[in-house]
Amino acid sequence: TSPGRAALGGPVACVSKVELRVACKALLDRDTLNKSDPCVILMVQNQGQWTELDRTEVIKSNLHPVFAKVFTLDYYFEEAQKLRFEVYDIHGTHSIGTRDDDFLGGVECTYPMYNFLCLIKSLTTYKLNGTVCRVAAHQHQRIVAQKKMVKPLFLKYAKYAGKSTITVHAEEISGNNGYVELFFCAKKLDDKDLFSKSDPFLEIYRINDDGTEQLVHRTEVIKNNLNPVWEPFKVSLISLCSCDEDRKLKCLVWDYDSRGKHDFIGEFYATFREMQKIGSGSKVTWDCMNPKYKLKKKNYKNSGVVILSDLKLHRVYSFLDYIMGGCQIHFTVAIDFTASNGDPRNSCSLHYINPYQPNEYLKALIAVGEICQDYDSDKRFSALGFGARIPPNYEVSHDFAINFNPEDDECEEIQGVVEAYQNCLPKIQLYGPTNVSPIISRIAKLSAGEETIKDASRYHILLILTDGVVTDMADTREAIVRASYQPLSIIIVGVGNADFTDMQILDGDDGVLRSPKGEPVLRDIVQFVPFRDFKTASPAALAKCVLAEVPNQVVEYYSHKAICPMPPVPSCDSPTSLANTPTESLPAVGPTA
């Protein structure tokens, strides 16, 4: 995607609505005569300032509250938002103050990356040549691979709030955006016409939470028929029942009148859950009842029977469906070590290691890697290089492990990649040319192995960091076309001040990328961004831009392969062990000023 769109507010991302439900246990008792009356306030950080987003109801005299209030937030894969849950003892219906002596504890989190991470530190420290360098990123602890977080509550200065814990359940509510195809018919409907049979049609209304009725579907009219078979119709689950299988549906059968004065035949109530009871060879039936006839006629049975003869559920899966089903995002970084970067010993070099300020390669790596690492349970990442002469024979290589272990090119977390990069620089000779097709082909071949498994267990992201236009453009186009058939997305970040105009060819926004032979890509998998567009922006802005299209690319790949998500990973009920949490990693959480 063109970087300009993201820079000016971002492309339309893959967004879902996520519901957060909150409960607490073993809260501190601040009241003398009664127990605390807890309320949870959800705070959001915007431009460094904490503001209240929403709050739960107050539960009277309860140290183990389960709140009915549901927090609803937008989910974006590519950006993170800091949240804070604060628990207060509220005095009276009109007392909404948040004094220190009413503070029962709190916890900070980073949302909305799927893993819904608990924020342990506001800054991540990386060692650059032995010197500690602070980078605006986060060290996180996963809390919702199972859609659930249980964390201890803290008072000011990282002091535990006794044994108090908070539990947050996360559930996607707009991911269930499938649709259903319904096949209705009826038998022995009442005859409302004098000289002919009824002309029946069916209406289905959704009953909303406020009791209002919303028309969902109206069938066609079947002329002169007491045993109509209506055409099957498709309707989204959101429209039909707001994705609530137990929501009441009011169904009305009418005898059509051309003047608009339709005669009421009967009605029945159903739910989508009832509809799904249909099985092989079996049907779901409802008595079509006319309340007036039921009151007047002693032996009244019904005004006919409405039958659901078939139901076909078509699920449209979302990115979160795949992630919650255990799909891992494997992250690989490929770094440009060509001579055009400059001698790493020179402060003007793009590879110069400043102990106090990371270079552009490190900034891009950390910004993107910090997001991706929370979608990979083992947090091991492949780190490759190209365009350098490497030991022991110092032959030019366009695909080498920067840890110089060809049998295992993976590093432990992003910190491990940073260290491997630093250790690699003194051992290699920057050379050229800028050939990236070998690495793209390698990762495409690796991801092709996932295709044989036939499940949605692993998807690959390849981050290529380069200081110039690739010299093997034809081979690169061919490699990308081949890779577009695999579970792989490619992100290219242009480092430095070179003219990257020709690199836009690889990004399919201005047209479909084709191989030199004219074969088009199966799907758009490349995102190119010049780093200079984000030099003064936060790392989060860069990550947001380059990762915005990944969720759609994941869904597009698995949808094309007709691969459904795996069943959701079961929840873990036990809270994080306090004994295993280092004190220096605990957040200093207190009431918001």
PDB file of C-alpha atoms in Angstrom, residues 335-491:
ATOM      1  CA  ILE A 335      18.939  -6.945   6.419  1.00  0.00           C
ATOM      2  CA  ASP A 336      20.779  -5.189   3.594  1.00  0.00           C
ATOM      3  CA  PHE A 337      24.565  -5.351   4.079  1.00  0.00           C
ATOM      4  CA  THR A 338      25.578  -3.812   0.754  1.00  0.00           C
ATOM      5  CA  ALA A 339      28.444  -1.300   0.532  1.00  0.00           C
ATOM      6  CA  SER A 340      26.089   1.578  -0.254  1.00  0.00           C
ATOM      7  CA  ASN A 341      25.191   1.656   3.448  1.00  0.00           C
ATOM      8  CA  GLY A 342      28.658   3.023   4.240  1.00  0.00           C
ATOM      9  CA  ASP A 343      31.390   1.753   6.523  1.00  0.00           C
ATOM     10  CA  PRO A 344      29.743   0.786   9.842  1.00  0.00           C
ATOM     11  CA  ARG A 345      32.694   2.353  11.675  1.00  0.00           C
ATOM     12  CA  ASN A 346      31.795   5.747  10.205  1.00  0.00           C
ATOM     13  CA  SER A 347      29.123   7.736  12.028  1.00  0.00           C
ATOM     14  CA  CYS A 348      27.541   8.597   8.654  1.00  0.00           C
ATOM     15  CA  SER A 349      26.921   4.925   7.887  1.00  0.00           C
ATOM     16  CA  LEU A 350      23.369   3.609   8.024  1.00  0.00           C
ATOM     17  CA  HIS A 351      24.835   0.662   9.962  1.00  0.00           C
ATOM     18  CA  TYR A 352      26.696   2.804  12.501  1.00  0.00           C
ATOM     19  CA  ILE A 353      25.998   1.653  16.054  1.00  0.00           C
ATOM     20  CA  ASN A 354      25.400   4.656  18.273  1.00  0.00           C
ATOM     21  CA  PRO A 355      25.219   3.471  21.897  1.00  0.00           C
ATOM     22  CA  TYR A 356      22.663   6.166  22.693  1.00  0.00           C
ATOM     23  CA  GLN A 357      20.490   6.174  19.585  1.00  0.00           C
ATOM     24  CA  PRO A 358      19.532   3.152  17.459  1.00  0.00           C
ATOM     25  CA  ASN A 359      20.094   3.490  13.721  1.00  0.00           C
ATOM     26  CA  GLU A 360      17.261   3.316  11.186  1.00  0.00           C
ATOM     27  CA  TYR A 361      17.694  -0.419  10.691  1.00  0.00           C
ATOM     28  CA  LEU A 362      17.218  -1.047  14.401  1.00  0.00           C
ATOM     29  CA  LYS A 363      14.330   1.384  14.715  1.00  0.00           C
ATOM     30  CA  ALA A 364      12.409  -0.307  11.905  1.00  0.00           C
ATOM     31  CA  LEU A 365      13.263  -3.786  13.166  1.00  0.00           C
ATOM     32  CA  ILE A 366      12.151  -3.052  16.723  1.00  0.00           C
ATOM     33  CA  ALA A 367       8.983  -1.179  15.738  1.00  0.00           C
ATOM     34  CA  VAL A 368       7.675  -3.995  13.539  1.00  0.00           C
ATOM     35  CA  GLY A 369       9.164  -6.880  15.495  1.00  0.00           C
ATOM     36  CA  GLU A 370       7.665  -5.757  18.805  1.00  0.00           C
ATOM     37  CA  ILE A 371       4.186  -6.129  17.325  1.00  0.00           C
ATOM     38  CA  CYS A 372       4.841  -9.422  15.552  1.00  0.00           C
ATOM     39  CA  GLN A 373       6.574 -11.172  18.440  1.00  0.00           C
ATOM     40  CA  ASP A 374       3.411 -11.240  20.504  1.00  0.00           C
ATOM     41  CA  TYR A 375       1.736 -13.439  17.893  1.00  0.00           C
ATOM     42  CA  ASP A 376       4.405 -16.150  18.099  1.00  0.00           C
ATOM     43  CA  SER A 377       4.430 -18.315  21.204  1.00  0.00           C
ATOM     44  CA  ASP A 378       8.103 -19.331  21.096  1.00  0.00           C
ATOM     45  CA  LYS A 379       9.263 -15.804  20.155  1.00  0.00           C
ATOM     46  CA  ARG A 380      12.096 -17.145  17.992  1.00  0.00           C
ATOM     47  CA  PHE A 381      12.754 -15.197  14.808  1.00  0.00           C
ATOM     48  CA  SER A 382      14.851 -15.909  11.743  1.00  0.00           C
ATOM     49  CA  ALA A 383      17.429 -13.176  11.075  1.00  0.00           C
ATOM     50  CA  LEU A 384      19.044 -13.137   7.645  1.00  0.00           C
ATOM     51  CA  GLY A 385      21.397 -10.897   5.706  1.00  0.00           C
ATOM     52  CA  PHE A 386      22.215 -10.247   2.066  1.00  0.00           C
ATOM     53  CA  GLY A 387      24.774  -8.358  -0.022  1.00  0.00           C
ATOM     54  CA  ALA A 388      27.897  -9.020   2.077  1.00  0.00           C
ATOM     55  CA  ARG A 389      31.077 -11.059   1.983  1.00  0.00           C
ATOM     56  CA  ILE A 390      30.897 -13.470   4.875  1.00  0.00           C
ATOM     57  CA  PRO A 391      33.428 -15.647   6.701  1.00  0.00           C
ATOM     58  CA  PRO A 392      35.234 -17.926   6.444  1.00  0.00           C
ATOM     59  CA  ASN A 393      35.927 -17.545   2.702  1.00  0.00           C
ATOM     60  CA  TYR A 394      34.438 -14.059   2.374  1.00  0.00           C
ATOM     61  CA  GLU A 395      32.386 -14.925  -0.666  1.00  0.00           C
ATOM     62  CA  VAL A 396      29.383 -12.750  -1.475  1.00  0.00           C
ATOM     63  CA  SER A 397      26.138 -14.119  -0.062  1.00  0.00           C
ATOM     64  CA  HIS A 398      22.595 -12.941  -0.624  1.00  0.00           C
ATOM     65  CA  ASP A 399      21.091 -15.270   1.942  1.00  0.00           C
ATOM     66  CA  PHE A 400      22.980 -15.924   5.166  1.00  0.00           C
ATOM     67  CA  ALA A 401      22.143 -16.247   8.848  1.00  0.00           C
ATOM     68  CA  ILE A 402      23.452 -13.228  10.713  1.00  0.00           C
ATOM     69  CA  ASN A 403      24.218 -15.482  13.698  1.00  0.00           C
ATOM     70  CA  PHE A 404      26.370 -17.539  11.275  1.00  0.00           C
ATOM     71  CA  ASN A 405      24.560 -20.742  12.205  1.00  0.00           C
ATOM     72  CA  PRO A 406      23.124 -22.138   8.961  1.00  0.00           C
ATOM     73  CA  GLU A 407      21.460 -24.965  10.873  1.00  0.00           C
ATOM     74  CA  ASP A 408      19.514 -22.597  13.126  1.00  0.00           C
ATOM     75  CA  ASP A 409      19.100 -19.007  11.965  1.00  0.00           C
ATOM     76  CA  GLU A 410      16.615 -18.136  14.705  1.00  0.00           C
ATOM     77  CA  CYS A 411      17.223 -15.679  17.547  1.00  0.00           C
ATOM     78  CA  GLU A 412      15.519 -15.393  20.920  1.00  0.00           C
ATOM     79  CA  GLU A 413      13.047 -12.521  20.774  1.00  0.00           C
ATOM     80  CA  ILE A 414      13.765  -9.160  19.168  1.00  0.00           C
ATOM     81  CA  GLN A 415      16.594  -8.559  21.648  1.00  0.00           C
ATOM     82  CA  GLY A 416      18.329 -11.626  20.222  1.00  0.00           C
ATOM     83  CA  VAL A 417      17.993 -10.274  16.682  1.00  0.00           C
ATOM     84  CA  VAL A 418      19.452  -6.933  17.817  1.00  0.00           C
ATOM     85  CA  GLU A 419      22.435  -8.670  19.406  1.00  0.00           C
ATOM     86  CA  ALA A 420      23.015 -10.906  16.368  1.00  0.00           C
ATOM     87  CA  TYR A 421      22.948  -7.828  14.122  1.00  0.00           C
ATOM     88  CA  GLN A 422      25.505  -5.994  16.279  1.00  0.00           C
ATOM     89  CA  ASN A 423      27.799  -9.026  16.506  1.00  0.00           C
ATOM     90  CA  CYS A 424      27.562  -9.624  12.769  1.00  0.00           C
ATOM     91  CA  LEU A 425      28.753  -6.203  11.579  1.00  0.00           C
ATOM     92  CA  PRO A 426      32.462  -6.508  12.563  1.00  0.00           C
ATOM     93  CA  LYS A 427      32.704  -9.967  10.957  1.00  0.00           C
ATOM     94  CA  ILE A 428      31.458  -9.196   7.451  1.00  0.00           C
ATOM     95  CA  GLN A 429      32.492  -7.013   4.519  1.00  0.00           C
ATOM     96  CA  LEU A 430      29.735  -4.885   3.040  1.00  0.00           C
ATOM     97  CA  TYR A 431      29.585  -5.519  -0.680  1.00  0.00           C
ATOM     98  CA  GLY A 432      26.719  -5.990  -3.171  1.00  0.00           C
ATOM     99  CA  PRO A 433      24.624  -6.046  -5.258  1.00  0.00           C
ATOM    100  CA  THR A 434      21.171  -5.630  -3.670  1.00  0.00           C
ATOM    101  CA  ASN A 435      19.605  -8.979  -4.524  1.00  0.00           C
ATOM    102  CA  VAL A 436      16.551  -9.923  -2.461  1.00  0.00           C
ATOM    103  CA  SER A 437      15.000 -12.675  -4.594  1.00  0.00           C
ATOM    104  CA  PRO A 438      17.063 -15.473  -2.952  1.00  0.00           C
ATOM    105  CA  ILE A 439      15.675 -14.681   0.504  1.00  0.00           C
ATOM    106  CA  ILE A 440      12.104 -14.238  -0.780  1.00  0.00           C
ATOM    107  CA  SER A 441      12.351 -17.611  -2.532  1.00  0.00           C
ATOM    108  CA  ARG A 442      13.762 -19.215   0.594  1.00  0.00           C
ATOM    109  CA  ILE A 443      10.966 -17.988   2.874  1.00  0.00           C
ATOM    110  CA  ALA A 444       8.347 -18.826   0.237  1.00  0.00           C
ATOM    111  CA  LYS A 445       9.695 -22.373   0.102  1.00  0.00           C
ATOM    112  CA  LEU A 446       9.632 -22.558   3.894  1.00  0.00           C
ATOM    113  CA  SER A 447       6.052 -21.296   4.060  1.00  0.00           C
ATOM    114  CA  ALA A 448       5.064 -23.752   1.320  1.00  0.00           C
ATOM    115  CA  GLY A 449       5.750 -26.452   3.882  1.00  0.00           C
ATOM    116  CA  GLU A 450       2.921 -25.030   5.989  1.00  0.00           C
ATOM    117  CA  GLU A 451       0.573 -25.479   3.031  1.00  0.00           C
ATOM    118  CA  THR A 452       0.988 -29.251   3.132  1.00  0.00           C
ATOM    119  CA  ILE A 453      -0.309 -29.329   6.712  1.00  0.00           C
ATOM    120  CA  LYS A 454      -3.700 -28.043   5.511  1.00  0.00           C
ATOM    121  CA  ASP A 455      -4.505 -26.103   8.662  1.00  0.00           C
ATOM    122  CA  ALA A 456      -4.260 -22.489   9.764  1.00  0.00           C
ATOM    123  CA  SER A 457      -1.419 -23.026  12.210  1.00  0.00           C
ATOM    124  CA  ARG A 458       1.332 -20.727  10.907  1.00  0.00           C
ATOM    125  CA  TYR A 459       1.623 -17.653   8.711  1.00  0.00           C
ATOM    126  CA  HIS A 460       4.891 -15.936   7.773  1.00  0.00           C
ATOM    127  CA  ILE A 461       5.883 -12.270   7.672  1.00  0.00           C
ATOM    128  CA  LEU A 462       9.139 -11.327   5.947  1.00  0.00           C
ATOM    129  CA  LEU A 463      10.544  -7.885   6.791  1.00  0.00           C
ATOM    130  CA  ILE A 464      13.179  -6.715   4.304  1.00  0.00           C
ATOM    131  CA  LEU A 465      15.268  -3.691   5.324  1.00  0.00           C
ATOM    132  CA  THR A 466      17.204  -2.165   2.425  1.00  0.00           C
ATOM    133  CA  ASP A 467      18.926   1.121   1.600  1.00  0.00           C
ATOM    134  CA  GLY A 468      18.237   1.122  -2.135  1.00  0.00           C
ATOM    135  CA  VAL A 469      16.327  -0.217  -5.104  1.00  0.00           C
ATOM    136  CA  VAL A 470      16.859  -3.937  -5.654  1.00  0.00           C
ATOM    137  CA  THR A 471      19.131  -4.848  -8.552  1.00  0.00           C
ATOM    138  CA  ASP A 472      17.480  -8.187  -9.339  1.00  0.00           C
ATOM    139  CA  MET A 473      14.055  -6.680 -10.056  1.00  0.00           C
ATOM    140  CA  ALA A 474      12.997  -9.307 -12.610  1.00  0.00           C
ATOM    141  CA  ASP A 475      13.897 -12.213 -10.322  1.00  0.00           C
ATOM    142  CA  THR A 476      12.277 -10.431  -7.378  1.00  0.00           C
ATOM    143  CA  ARG A 477       9.007  -9.991  -9.283  1.00  0.00           C
ATOM    144  CA  GLU A 478       9.076 -13.671 -10.208  1.00  0.00           C
ATOM    145  CA  ALA A 479       9.761 -14.667  -6.591  1.00  0.00           C
ATOM    146  CA  ILE A 480       6.908 -12.494  -5.296  1.00  0.00           C
ATOM    147  CA  VAL A 481       4.446 -14.005  -7.782  1.00  0.00           C
ATOM    148  CA  ARG A 482       5.447 -17.485  -6.584  1.00  0.00           C
ATOM    149  CA  ALA A 483       5.249 -16.374  -2.940  1.00  0.00           C
ATOM    150  CA  SER A 484       1.738 -14.969  -3.379  1.00  0.00           C
ATOM    151  CA  TYR A 485       0.446 -18.545  -3.377  1.00  0.00           C
ATOM    152  CA  GLN A 486       1.946 -19.232   0.059  1.00  0.00           C
ATOM    153  CA  PRO A 487       0.998 -18.147   3.628  1.00  0.00           C
ATOM    154  CA  LEU A 488       3.375 -15.190   3.470  1.00  0.00           C
ATOM    155  CA  SER A 489       3.323 -11.395   3.615  1.00  0.00           C
ATOM    156  CA  ILE A 490       6.326  -9.256   2.661  1.00  0.00           C
ATOM    157  CA  ILE A 491       7.116  -5.868   4.175  1.00  0.00           C
TER     158      ILE A 491
END
